[in-house]
CSV table of C-alpha atoms in Angstrom, one decimal:
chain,number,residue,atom,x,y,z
A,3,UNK,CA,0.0,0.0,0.0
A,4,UNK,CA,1.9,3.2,-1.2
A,5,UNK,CA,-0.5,4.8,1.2
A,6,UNK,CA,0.9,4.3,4.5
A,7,UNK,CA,4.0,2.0,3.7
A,8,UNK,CA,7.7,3.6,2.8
A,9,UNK,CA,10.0,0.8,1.3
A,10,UNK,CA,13.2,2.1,2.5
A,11,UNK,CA,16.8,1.3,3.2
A,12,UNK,CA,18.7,1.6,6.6
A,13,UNK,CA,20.1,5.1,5.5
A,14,UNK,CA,17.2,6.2,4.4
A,15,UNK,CA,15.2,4.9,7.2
A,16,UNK,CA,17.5,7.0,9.5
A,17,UNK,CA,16.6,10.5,7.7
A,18,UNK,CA,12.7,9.4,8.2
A,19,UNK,CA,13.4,9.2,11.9
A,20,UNK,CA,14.8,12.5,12.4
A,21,UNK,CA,11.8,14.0,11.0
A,22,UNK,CA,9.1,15.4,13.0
A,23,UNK,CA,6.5,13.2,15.0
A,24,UNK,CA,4.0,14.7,13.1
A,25,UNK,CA,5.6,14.4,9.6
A,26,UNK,CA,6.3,10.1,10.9
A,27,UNK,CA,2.7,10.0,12.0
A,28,UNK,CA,0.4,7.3,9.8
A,29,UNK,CA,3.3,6.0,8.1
A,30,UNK,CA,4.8,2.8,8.3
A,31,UNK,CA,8.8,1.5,7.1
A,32,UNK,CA,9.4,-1.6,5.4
A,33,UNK,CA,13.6,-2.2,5.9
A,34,UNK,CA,15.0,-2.3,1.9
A,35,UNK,CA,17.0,-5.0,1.6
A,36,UNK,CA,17.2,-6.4,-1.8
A,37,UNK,CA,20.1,-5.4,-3.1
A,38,UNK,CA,19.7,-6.4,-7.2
A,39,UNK,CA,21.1,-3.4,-8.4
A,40,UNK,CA,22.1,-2.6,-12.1
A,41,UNK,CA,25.5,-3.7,-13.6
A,42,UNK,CA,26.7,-1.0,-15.6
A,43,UNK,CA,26.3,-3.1,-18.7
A,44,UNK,CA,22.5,-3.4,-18.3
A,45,UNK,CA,22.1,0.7,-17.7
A,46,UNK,CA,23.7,1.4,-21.0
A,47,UNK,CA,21.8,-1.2,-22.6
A,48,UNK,CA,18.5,0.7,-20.7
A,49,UNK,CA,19.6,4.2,-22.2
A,50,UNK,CA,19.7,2.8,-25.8
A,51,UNK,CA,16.6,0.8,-25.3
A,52,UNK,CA,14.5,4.0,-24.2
A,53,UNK,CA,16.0,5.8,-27.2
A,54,UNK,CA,14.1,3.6,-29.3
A,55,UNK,CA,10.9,5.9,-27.7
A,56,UNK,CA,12.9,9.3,-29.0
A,57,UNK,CA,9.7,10.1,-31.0
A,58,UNK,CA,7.1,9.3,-28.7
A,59,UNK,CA,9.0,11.3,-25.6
A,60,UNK,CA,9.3,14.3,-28.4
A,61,UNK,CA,5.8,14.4,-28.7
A,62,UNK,CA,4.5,13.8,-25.6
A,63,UNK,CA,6.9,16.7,-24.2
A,64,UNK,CA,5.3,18.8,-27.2
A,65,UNK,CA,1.2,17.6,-26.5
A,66,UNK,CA,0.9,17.5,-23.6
A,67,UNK,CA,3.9,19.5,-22.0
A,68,UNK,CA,5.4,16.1,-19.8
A,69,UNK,CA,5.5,12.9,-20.4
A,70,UNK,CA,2.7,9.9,-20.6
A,71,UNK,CA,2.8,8.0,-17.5
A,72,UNK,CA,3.9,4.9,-19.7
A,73,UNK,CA,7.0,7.1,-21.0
A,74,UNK,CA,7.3,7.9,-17.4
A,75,UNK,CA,7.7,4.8,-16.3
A,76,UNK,CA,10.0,3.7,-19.2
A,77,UNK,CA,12.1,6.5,-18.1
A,78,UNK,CA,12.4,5.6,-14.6
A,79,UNK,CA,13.5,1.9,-15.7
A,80,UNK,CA,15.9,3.5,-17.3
A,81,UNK,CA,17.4,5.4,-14.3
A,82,UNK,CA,17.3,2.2,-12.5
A,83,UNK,CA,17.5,1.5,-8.7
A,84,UNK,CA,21.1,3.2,-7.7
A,85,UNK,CA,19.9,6.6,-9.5
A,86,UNK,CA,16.4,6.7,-7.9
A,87,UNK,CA,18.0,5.9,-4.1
A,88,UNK,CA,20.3,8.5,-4.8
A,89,UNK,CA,17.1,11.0,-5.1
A,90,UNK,CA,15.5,9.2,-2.6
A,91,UNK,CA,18.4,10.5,0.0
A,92,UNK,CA,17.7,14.1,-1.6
A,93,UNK,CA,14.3,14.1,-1.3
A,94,UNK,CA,14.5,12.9,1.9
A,95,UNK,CA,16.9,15.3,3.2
A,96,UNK,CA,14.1,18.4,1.8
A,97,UNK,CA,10.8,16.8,3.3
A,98,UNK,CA,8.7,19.4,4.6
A,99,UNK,CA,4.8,18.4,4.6
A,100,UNK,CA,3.0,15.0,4.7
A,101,UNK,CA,2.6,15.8,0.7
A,102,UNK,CA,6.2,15.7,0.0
A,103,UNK,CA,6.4,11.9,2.4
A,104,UNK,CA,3.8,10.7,-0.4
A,105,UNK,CA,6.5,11.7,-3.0
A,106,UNK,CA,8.9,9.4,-1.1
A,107,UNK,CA,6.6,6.7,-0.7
A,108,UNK,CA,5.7,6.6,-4.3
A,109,UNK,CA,9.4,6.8,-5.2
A,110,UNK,CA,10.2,3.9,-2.8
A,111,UNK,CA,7.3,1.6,-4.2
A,112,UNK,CA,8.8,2.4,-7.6
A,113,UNK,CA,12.5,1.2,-6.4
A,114,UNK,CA,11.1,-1.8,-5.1
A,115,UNK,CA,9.2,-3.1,-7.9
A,116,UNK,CA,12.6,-2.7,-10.0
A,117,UNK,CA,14.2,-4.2,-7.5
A,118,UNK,CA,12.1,-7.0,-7.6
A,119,UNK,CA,12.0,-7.5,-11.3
A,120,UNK,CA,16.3,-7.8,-11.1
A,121,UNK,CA,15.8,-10.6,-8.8
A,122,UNK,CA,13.2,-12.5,-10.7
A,123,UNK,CA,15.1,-12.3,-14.0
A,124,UNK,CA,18.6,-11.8,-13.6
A,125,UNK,CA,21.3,-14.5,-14.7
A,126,UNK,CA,22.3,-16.9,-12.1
A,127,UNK,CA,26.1,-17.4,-13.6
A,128,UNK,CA,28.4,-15.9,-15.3
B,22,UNK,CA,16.1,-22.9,-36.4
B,23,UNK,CA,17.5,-22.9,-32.4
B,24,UNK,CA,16.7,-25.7,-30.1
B,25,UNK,CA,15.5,-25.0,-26.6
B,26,UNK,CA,17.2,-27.1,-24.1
B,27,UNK,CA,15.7,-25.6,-21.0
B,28,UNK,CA,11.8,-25.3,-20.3
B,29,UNK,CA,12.6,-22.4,-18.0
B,30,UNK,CA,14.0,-18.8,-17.5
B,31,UNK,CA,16.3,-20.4,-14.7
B,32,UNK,CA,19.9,-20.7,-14.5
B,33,UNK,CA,20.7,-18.5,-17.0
B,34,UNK,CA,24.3,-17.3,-18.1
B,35,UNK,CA,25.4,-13.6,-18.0
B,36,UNK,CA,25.8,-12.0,-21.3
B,37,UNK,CA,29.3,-11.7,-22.0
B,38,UNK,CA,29.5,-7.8,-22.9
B,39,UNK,CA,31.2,-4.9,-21.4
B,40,UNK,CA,28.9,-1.1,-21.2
B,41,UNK,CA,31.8,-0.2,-23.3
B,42,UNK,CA,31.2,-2.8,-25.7
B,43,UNK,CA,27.7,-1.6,-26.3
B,44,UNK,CA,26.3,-1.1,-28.8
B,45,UNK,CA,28.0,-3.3,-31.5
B,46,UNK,CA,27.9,-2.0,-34.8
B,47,UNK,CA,25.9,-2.7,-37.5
B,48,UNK,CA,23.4,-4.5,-35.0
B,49,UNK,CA,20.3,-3.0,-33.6
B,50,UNK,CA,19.2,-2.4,-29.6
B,51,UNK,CA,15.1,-3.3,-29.7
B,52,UNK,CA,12.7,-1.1,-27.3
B,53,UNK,CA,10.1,-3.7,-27.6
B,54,UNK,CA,10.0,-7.8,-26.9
B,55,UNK,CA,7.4,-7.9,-29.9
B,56,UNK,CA,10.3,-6.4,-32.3
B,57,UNK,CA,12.6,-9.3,-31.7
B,58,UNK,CA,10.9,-12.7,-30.5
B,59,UNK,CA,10.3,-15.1,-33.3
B,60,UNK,CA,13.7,-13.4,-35.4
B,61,UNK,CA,17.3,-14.7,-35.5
B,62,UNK,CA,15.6,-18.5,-34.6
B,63,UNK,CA,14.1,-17.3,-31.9
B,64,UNK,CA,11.0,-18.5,-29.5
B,65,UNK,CA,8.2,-16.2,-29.6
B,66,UNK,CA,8.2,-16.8,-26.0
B,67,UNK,CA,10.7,-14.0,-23.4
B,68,UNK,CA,11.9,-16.7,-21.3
B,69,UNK,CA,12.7,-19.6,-23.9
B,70,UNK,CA,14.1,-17.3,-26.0
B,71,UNK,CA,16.7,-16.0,-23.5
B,72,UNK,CA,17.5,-19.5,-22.6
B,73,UNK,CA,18.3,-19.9,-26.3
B,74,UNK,CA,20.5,-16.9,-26.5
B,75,UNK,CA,22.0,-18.1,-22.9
B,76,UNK,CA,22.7,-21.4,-24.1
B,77,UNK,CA,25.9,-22.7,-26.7
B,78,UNK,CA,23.3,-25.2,-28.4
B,79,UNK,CA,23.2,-24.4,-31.7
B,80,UNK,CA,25.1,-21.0,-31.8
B,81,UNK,CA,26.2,-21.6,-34.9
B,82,UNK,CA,22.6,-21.2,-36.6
B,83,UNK,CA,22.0,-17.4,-34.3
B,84,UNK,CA,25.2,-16.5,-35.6
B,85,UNK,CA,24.3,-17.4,-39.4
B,86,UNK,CA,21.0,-15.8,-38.8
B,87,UNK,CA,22.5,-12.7,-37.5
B,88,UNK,CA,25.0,-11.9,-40.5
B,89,UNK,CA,22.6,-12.9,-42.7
B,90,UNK,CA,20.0,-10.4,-41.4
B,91,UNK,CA,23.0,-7.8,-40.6
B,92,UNK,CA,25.8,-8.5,-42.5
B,93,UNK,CA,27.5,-5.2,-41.4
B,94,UNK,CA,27.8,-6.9,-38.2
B,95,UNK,CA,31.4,-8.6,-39.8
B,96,UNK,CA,33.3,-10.3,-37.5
B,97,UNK,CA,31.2,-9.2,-34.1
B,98,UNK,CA,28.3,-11.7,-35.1
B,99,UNK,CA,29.8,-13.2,-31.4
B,100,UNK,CA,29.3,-9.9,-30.0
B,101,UNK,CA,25.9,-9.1,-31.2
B,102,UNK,CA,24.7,-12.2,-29.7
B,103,UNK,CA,25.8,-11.9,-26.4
B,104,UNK,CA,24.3,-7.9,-26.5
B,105,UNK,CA,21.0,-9.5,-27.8
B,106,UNK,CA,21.2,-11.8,-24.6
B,107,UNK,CA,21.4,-8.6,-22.4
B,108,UNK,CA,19.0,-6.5,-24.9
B,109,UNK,CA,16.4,-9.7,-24.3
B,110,UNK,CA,17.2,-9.5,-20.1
B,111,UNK,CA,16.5,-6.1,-20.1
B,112,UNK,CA,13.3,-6.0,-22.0
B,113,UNK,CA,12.0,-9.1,-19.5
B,114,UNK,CA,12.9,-6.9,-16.5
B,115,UNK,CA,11.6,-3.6,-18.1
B,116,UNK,CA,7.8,-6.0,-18.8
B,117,UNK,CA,8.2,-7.5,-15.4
B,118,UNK,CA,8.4,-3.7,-14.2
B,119,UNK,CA,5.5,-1.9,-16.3
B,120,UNK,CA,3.1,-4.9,-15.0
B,121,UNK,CA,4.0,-4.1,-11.5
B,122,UNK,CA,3.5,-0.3,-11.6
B,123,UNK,CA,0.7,-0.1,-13.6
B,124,UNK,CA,-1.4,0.5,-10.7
B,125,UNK,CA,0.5,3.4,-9.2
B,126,UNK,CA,-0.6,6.7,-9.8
B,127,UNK,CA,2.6,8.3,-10.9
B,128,UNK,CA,0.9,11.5,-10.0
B,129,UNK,CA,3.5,13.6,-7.8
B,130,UNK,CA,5.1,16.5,-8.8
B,131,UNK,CA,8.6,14.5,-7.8
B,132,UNK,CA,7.8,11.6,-9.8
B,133,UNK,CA,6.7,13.1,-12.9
B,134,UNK,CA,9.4,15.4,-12.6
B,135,UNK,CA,12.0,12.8,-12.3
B,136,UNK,CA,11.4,11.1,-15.5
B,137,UNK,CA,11.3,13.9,-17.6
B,138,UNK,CA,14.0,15.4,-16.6
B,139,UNK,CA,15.9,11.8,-16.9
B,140,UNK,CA,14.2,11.8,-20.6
B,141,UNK,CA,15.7,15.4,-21.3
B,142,UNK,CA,19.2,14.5,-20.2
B,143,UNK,CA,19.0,11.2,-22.0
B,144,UNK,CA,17.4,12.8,-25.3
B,145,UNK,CA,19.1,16.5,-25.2
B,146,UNK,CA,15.5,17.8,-25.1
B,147,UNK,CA,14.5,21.5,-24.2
B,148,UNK,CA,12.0,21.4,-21.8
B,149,UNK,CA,8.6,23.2,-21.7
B,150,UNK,CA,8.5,26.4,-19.2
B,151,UNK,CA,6.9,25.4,-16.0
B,152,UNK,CA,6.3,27.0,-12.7
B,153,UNK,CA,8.8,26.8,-10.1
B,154,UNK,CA,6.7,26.5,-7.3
B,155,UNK,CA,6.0,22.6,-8.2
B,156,UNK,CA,9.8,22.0,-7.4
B,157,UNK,CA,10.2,24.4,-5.1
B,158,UNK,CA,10.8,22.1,-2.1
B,159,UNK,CA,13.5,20.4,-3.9
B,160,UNK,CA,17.0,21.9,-4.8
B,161,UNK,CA,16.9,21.5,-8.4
B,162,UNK,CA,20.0,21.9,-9.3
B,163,UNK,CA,21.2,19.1,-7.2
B,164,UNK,CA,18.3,16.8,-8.5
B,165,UNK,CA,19.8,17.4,-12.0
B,166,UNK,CA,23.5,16.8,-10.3
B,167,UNK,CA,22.3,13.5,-9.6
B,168,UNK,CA,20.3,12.8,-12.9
B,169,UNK,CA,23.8,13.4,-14.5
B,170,UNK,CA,25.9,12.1,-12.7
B,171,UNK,CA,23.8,8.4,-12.9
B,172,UNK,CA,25.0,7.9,-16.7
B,173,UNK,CA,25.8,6.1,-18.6
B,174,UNK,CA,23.9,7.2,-21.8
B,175,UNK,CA,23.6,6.1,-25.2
B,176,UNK,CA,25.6,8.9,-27.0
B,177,UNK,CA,26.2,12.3,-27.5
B,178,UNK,CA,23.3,14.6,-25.2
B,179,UNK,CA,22.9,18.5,-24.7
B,180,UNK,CA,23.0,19.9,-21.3
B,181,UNK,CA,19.6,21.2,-19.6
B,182,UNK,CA,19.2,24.1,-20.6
B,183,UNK,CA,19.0,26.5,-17.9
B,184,UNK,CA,16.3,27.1,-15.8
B,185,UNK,CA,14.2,24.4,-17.5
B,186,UNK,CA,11.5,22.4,-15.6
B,187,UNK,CA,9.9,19.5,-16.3
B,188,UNK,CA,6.4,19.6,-14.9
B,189,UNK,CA,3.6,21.6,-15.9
B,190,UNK,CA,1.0,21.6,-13.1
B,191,UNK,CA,-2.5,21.1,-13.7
B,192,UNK,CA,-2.2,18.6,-16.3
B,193,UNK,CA,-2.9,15.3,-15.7
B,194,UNK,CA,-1.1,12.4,-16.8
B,195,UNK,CA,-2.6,11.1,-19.7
């Protein structure tokens, strides 16, 4: 439930707990701990992949100003699960209102499903 | 055509290609499983087909079907496999991943802004004007630090142009 659950790592968790009482009120930490992260190999293989979509993310940007939430989540794919924990620390170091925790939440569901599709289908040997 | 001598997406082997290596020349990336399964021999099925690509059975057959389709590949028809093995991982993970969020709202501000501003650096796009108040929580500047610093990317890409946003509030996602 991106609702009330945060799917976050121990560095991350510790940021959440220096936050207000009321901004940790309602909202509930899952510990991160898969740990199926991108080998550089499979993020350059990402970027070229989403390049394929050049002319669809052109005209989304130029319709409707952003992008489609299917281009959206092609993109964040693309950034994989290093770049988006690396954001996650930002955004978690600016949190100011129970609005911005929803960010974080969504963002930490998001991490967590690409972690769990690493796991499922990445090779077992080299 | 290839034989299959696995019924499963298990115990796979690890492409054998360097980020450096990529892409091979002369041989195309695909953004879509549709756009590759049943070519080069292959299963029409993600899973068998990667366990094709993964396996030594009958390489000599992908390799003939891969200079015959692309015969600007030359000598890296070795190569070219072993990039369609990671080509075919990724697009498994990247389905596995678009089922999974399909039911999340990718409505807020952050998110949204995140993967455009992700596409823009990948793509060299100008972005739209927006107003600043949407990011105005969040250091921009360091969120685009970040975005750059992730790489790597596919080739050459213009900067951000300054001031740019990504997000347009009070447009939905469509």
């Amino acid at each position: 439930m991106i609702e009330t659950t945060l799917y976050l790592r121990a560095d991350e968790k510790k940021l959440f707990l220096n936050l207000s009482k009321d901004l940790q009120e309602g909202w509930k930490i899952a510990e991160e701990t898969i740990d199926a992260y991108e080998r550089p190999e499979e993020l350059k293989m990402r970027s070229f992949m989403l390049r394929t979509k050049t002319k669809e993310c052109k005209a989304a940007f130029e319709q409707y100003s952003h992008l489609t939430k299917d281009l959206a989540a092609e993109a964040l794919f693309t950034l994989g699960a290093e770049g988006i924990s690396k954001l996650l620390l930002l955004f978690l170091s600016v949190v100011k209102t129970d609005e911005d925790i929803k960010g974080v939440a969504e963002l930490s569901h998001i991490r967590h499903a690409l972690l769990v599709s690493n796991t499922k289908h990445s090779p077992t040997h080299s | 055509m290839i034989a299959v001598s696995d019924s499963a997406g298990e115990n796979l082997r690890k492409p054998d290609i360097t980020a450096e290596e990529i892409p091979v020349e002369g041989f195309p990336i695909y953004g879509d499983s549709e756009e590759v399964l049943g070519r080069y021999g292959l299963d029409r099925d993600l899973d068998t087909a990667r366990v094709q690509l993964s396996s030594m059975e009958n390489r000599q057959g992908l390799l003939e079907e891969i200079r015959t389709e692309h015969p600007d590949v030359n000598g890296q028809g070795e190569k070219a496999a072993e990039e369609l093995g990671l080509n075919m991982e990724e697009l498994q993970k990247k389905e596995s991943f678009l089922t999974s969020v399909a039911k999340f709202p990718f409505r807020h501000p952050w998110i949204t802004s995140v993967a455009a501003l992700y596409t823009a650096y990948q793509f060299g796009f100008s972005l739209p004007a927006a107003i600043e108040d949407v990011l105005s929580s969040v250091p921009l500047q360091k969120m685009k630090d970040i975005i750059q610093s992730i790489g790597p990317v596919g080739g050459a890409v213009g900067e951000l142009p300054d001031g740019a946003l990504p997000y347009v509030p009070g447009i939905d996602m469509v």
